[in-house]
mmCIF file of C-alpha atoms in Angstrom:
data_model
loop_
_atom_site.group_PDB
_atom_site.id
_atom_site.type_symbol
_atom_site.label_atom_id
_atom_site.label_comp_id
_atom_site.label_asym_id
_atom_site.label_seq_id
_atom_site.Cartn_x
_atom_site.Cartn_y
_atom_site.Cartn_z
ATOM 1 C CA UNK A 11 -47.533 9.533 -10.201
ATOM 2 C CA UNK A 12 -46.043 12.082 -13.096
ATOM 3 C CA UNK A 13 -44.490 14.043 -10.657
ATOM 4 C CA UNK A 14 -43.176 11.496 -8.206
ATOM 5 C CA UNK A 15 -41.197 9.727 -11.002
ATOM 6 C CA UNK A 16 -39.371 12.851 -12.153
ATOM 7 C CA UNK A 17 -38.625 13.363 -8.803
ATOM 8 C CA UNK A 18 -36.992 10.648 -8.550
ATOM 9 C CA UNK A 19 -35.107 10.952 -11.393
ATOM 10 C CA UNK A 20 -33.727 14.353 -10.529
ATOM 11 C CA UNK A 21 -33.105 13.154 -7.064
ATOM 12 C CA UNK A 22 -31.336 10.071 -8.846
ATOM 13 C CA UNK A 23 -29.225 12.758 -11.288
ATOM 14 C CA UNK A 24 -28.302 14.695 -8.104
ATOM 15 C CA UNK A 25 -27.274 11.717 -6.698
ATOM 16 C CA UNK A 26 -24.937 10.457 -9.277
ATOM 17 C CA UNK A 27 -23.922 14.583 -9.503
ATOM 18 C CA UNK A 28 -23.129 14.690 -5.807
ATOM 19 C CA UNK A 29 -20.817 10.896 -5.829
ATOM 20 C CA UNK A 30 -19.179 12.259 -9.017
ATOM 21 C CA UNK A 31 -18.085 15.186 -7.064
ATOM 22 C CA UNK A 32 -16.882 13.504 -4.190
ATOM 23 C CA UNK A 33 -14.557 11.381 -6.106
ATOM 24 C CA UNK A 34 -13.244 14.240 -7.716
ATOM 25 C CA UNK A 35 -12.304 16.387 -4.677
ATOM 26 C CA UNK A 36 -10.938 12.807 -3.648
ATOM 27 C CA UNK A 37 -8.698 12.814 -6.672
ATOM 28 C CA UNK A 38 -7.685 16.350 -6.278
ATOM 29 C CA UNK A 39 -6.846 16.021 -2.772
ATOM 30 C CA UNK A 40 -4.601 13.044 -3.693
ATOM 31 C CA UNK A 41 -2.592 14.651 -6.762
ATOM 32 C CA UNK A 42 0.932 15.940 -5.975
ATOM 33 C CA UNK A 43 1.232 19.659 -7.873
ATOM 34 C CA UNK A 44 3.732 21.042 -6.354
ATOM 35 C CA UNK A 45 5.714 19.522 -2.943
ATOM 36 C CA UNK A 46 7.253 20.842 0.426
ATOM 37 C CA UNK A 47 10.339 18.992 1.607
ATOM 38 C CA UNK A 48 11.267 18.095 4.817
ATOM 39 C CA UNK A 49 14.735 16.739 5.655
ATOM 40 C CA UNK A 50 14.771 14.315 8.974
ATOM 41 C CA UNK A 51 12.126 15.610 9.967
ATOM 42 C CA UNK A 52 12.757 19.472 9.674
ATOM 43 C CA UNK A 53 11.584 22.134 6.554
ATOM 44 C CA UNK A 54 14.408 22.527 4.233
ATOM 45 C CA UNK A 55 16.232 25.965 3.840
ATOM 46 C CA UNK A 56 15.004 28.010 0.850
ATOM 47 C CA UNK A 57 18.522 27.798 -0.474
ATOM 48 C CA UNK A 58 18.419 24.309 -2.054
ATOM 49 C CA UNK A 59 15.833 23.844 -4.304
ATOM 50 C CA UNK A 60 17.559 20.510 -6.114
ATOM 51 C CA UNK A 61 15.448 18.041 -3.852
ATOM 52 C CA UNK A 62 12.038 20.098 -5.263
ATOM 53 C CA UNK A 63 14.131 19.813 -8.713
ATOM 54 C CA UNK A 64 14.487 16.283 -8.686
ATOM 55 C CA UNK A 65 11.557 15.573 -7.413
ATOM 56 C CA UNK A 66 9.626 17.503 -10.178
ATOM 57 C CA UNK A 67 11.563 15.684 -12.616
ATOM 58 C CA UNK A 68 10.581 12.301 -11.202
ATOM 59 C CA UNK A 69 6.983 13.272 -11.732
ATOM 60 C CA UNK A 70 7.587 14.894 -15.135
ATOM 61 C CA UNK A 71 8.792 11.237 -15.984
ATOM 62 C CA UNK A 72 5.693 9.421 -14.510
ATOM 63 C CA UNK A 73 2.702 11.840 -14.490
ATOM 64 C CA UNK A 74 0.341 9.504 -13.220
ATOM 65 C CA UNK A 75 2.282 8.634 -10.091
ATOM 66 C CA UNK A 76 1.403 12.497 -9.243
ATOM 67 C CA UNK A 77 -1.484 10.959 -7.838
ATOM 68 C CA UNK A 78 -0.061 9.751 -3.908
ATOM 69 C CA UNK A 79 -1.446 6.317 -3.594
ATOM 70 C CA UNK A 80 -0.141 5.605 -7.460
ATOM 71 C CA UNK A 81 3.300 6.442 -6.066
ATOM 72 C CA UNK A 82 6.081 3.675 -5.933
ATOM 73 C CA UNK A 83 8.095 4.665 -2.942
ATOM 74 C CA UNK A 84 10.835 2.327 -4.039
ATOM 75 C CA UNK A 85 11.111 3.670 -7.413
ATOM 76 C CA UNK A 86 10.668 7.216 -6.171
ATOM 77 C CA UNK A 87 13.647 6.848 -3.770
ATOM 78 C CA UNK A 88 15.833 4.782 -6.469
ATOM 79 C CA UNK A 89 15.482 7.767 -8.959
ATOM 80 C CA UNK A 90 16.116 10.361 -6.054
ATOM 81 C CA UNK A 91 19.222 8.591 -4.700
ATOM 82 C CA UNK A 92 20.438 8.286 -8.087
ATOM 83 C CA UNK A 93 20.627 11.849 -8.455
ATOM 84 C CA UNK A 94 21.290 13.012 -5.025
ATOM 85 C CA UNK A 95 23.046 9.416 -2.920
ATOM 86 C CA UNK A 96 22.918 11.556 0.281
ATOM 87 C CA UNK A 97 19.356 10.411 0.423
ATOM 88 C CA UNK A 98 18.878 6.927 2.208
ATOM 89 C CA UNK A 99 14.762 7.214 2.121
ATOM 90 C CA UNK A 100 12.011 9.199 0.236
ATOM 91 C CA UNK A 101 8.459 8.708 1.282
ATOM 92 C CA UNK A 102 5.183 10.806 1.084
ATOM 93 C CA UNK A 103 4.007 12.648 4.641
ATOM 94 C CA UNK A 104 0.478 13.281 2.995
ATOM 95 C CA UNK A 105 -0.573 16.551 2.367
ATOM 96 C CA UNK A 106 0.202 20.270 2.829
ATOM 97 C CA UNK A 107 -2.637 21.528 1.233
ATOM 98 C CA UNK A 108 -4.448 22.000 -1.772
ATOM 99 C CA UNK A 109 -2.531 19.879 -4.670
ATOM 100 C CA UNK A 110 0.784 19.486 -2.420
ATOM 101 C CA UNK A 111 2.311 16.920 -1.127
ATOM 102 C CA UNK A 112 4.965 16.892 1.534
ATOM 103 C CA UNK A 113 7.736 14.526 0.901
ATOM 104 C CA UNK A 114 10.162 13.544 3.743
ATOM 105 C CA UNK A 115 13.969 12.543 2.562
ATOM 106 C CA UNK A 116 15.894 10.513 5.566
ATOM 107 C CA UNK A 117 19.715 11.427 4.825
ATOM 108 C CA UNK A 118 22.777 9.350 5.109
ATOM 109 C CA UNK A 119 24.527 10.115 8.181
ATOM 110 C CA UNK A 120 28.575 9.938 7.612
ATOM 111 C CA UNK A 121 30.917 7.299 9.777
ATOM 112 C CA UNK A 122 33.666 8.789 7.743
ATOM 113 C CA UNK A 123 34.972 11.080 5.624
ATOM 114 C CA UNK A 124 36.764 10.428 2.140
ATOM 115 C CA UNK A 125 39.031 12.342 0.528
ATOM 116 C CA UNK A 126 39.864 10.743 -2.969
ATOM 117 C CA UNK A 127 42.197 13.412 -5.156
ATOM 118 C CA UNK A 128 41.500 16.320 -3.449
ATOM 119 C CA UNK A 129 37.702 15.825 -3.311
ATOM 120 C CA UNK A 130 35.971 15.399 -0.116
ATOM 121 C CA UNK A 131 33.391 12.958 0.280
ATOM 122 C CA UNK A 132 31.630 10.465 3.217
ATOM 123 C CA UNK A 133 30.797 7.154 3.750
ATOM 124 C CA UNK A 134 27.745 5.738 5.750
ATOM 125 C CA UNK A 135 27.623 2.542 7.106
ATOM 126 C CA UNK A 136 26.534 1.093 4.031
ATOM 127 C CA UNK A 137 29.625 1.844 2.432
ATOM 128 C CA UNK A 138 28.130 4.151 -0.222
ATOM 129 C CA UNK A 139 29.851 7.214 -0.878
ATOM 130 C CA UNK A 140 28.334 10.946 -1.011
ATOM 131 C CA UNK A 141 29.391 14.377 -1.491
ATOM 132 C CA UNK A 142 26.648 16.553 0.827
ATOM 133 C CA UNK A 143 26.810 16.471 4.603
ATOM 134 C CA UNK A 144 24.131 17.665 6.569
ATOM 135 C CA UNK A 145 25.677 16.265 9.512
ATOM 136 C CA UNK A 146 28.303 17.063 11.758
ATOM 137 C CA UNK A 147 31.620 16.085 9.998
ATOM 138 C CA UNK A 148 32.584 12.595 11.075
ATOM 139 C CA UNK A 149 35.932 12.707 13.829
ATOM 140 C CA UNK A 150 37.757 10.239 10.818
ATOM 141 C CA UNK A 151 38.768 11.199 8.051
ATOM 142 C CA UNK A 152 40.601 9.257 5.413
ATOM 143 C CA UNK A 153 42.974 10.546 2.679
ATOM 144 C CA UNK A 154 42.819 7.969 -0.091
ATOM 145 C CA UNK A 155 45.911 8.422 -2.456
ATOM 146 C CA UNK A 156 45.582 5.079 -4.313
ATOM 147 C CA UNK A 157 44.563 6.539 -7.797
ATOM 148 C CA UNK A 158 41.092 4.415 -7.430
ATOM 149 C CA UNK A 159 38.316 5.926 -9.396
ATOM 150 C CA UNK A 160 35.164 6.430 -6.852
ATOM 151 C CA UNK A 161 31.872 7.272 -7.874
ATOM 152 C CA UNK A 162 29.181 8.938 -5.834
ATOM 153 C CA UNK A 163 26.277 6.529 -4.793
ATOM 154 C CA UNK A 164 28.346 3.568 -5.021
ATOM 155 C CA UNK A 165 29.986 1.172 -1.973
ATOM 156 C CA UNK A 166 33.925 2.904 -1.811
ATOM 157 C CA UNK A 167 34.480 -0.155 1.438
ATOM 158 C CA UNK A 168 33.189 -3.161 2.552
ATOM 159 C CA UNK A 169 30.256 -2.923 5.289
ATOM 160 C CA UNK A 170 32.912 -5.240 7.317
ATOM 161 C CA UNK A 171 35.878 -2.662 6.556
ATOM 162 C CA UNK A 172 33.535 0.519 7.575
ATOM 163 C CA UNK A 173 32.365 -0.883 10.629
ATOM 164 C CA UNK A 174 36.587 -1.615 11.523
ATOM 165 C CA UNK A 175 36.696 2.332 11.245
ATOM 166 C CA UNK A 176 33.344 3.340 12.850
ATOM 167 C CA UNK A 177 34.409 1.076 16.065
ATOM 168 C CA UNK A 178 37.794 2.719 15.217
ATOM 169 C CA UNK A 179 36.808 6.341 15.224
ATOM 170 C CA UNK A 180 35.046 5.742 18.853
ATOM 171 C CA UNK A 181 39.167 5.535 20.148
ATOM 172 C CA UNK A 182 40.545 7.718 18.057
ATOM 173 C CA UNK A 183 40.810 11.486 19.663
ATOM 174 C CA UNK A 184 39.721 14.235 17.106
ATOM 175 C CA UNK A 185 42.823 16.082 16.357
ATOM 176 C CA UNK A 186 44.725 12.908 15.310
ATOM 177 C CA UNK A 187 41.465 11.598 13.521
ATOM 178 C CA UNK A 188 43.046 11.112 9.760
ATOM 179 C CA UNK A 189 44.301 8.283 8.146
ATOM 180 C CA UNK A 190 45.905 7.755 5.226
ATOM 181 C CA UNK A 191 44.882 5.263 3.239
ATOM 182 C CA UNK A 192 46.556 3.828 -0.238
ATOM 183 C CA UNK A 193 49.553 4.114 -1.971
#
């Protein structure tokens, strides 16, 4: 009777031991360390590190949404637009191995380009304005000279004007594809 109570006791401590354990590697497999980025769909290029940048920042901000099912997706892709507006989405693709999680960015796709003093930018349907195209460049372009201050990540047109100019750009030929637009 001595010896069938300690057994269960150990096998009770080995028990607790061996849950204990499982929720850690649980944890562990959850946490975000360090992340791989995927644009659309496809691995980024070595050669811009700002998404990783961002992103580390984000989670520098709010360590304990390092953990992936702590993460708010909204906020996440809020902060991320707000420092790069190309991105329309940001969402986590699970895993890529111990402590890393892959993050997947959807980017704006251009109806337009915008060139306010000298600066090029683009517009997507939504109207909001952005300086990096991974895109093809749109066949419209339009020269603003009205002296209009513009700021990246914010509506430049009305949905109603853009889509006037994306059914536009389907009749213009490429060559003559700029407008100028302003005074």
């Amino acid at each position: 009777p001595v010896l069938g109570g300690q057994s269960r006791r150990i096998g009770g401590i080995l028990g607790v031991v061996i849950f204990l354990s499982l929720m850690l590697v649980g944890l562990i497999s959850q946490f975000t360390a360090s992340v791989s980025v995927t644009m659309n769909n496809l691995p980024m290029t070595a050669a811009d590190p700002s998404y990783e940048k961002i992103i580390q920042q984000y989670y520098g901000e709010r360590p304990t949404e390092r953990l992936r099912f702590l993460l708010d997706e909204k906020t996440f892709t809020s902060y991320i637009q707000s420092n790069a507006p190309e991105v329309l989405t940001a969402r986590t693709d699970g895993s890529a191995g111990f402590a890393k999680s892959i993050i997947s960015l959807q980017l704006r796709k251009p109806v337009t380009g915008w060139n306010i003093h000298g600066v090029q930018q683009y517009v997507d349907t939504s109207g909001t304005a952005f300086t990096r195209n991974y895109y093809e460049s749109p066949g419209v372009q339009i020269v603003d000279n009205s002296g209009v201050p513009v700021e990246a990540g914010r509506a430049v047109a009305s949905n109603r004007f853009l889509g006037f100019v994306g059914r536009l750009a389907g009749f213009v030929p490429e060559e003559t594809g700029r407008a100028s637009g302003g005074g």
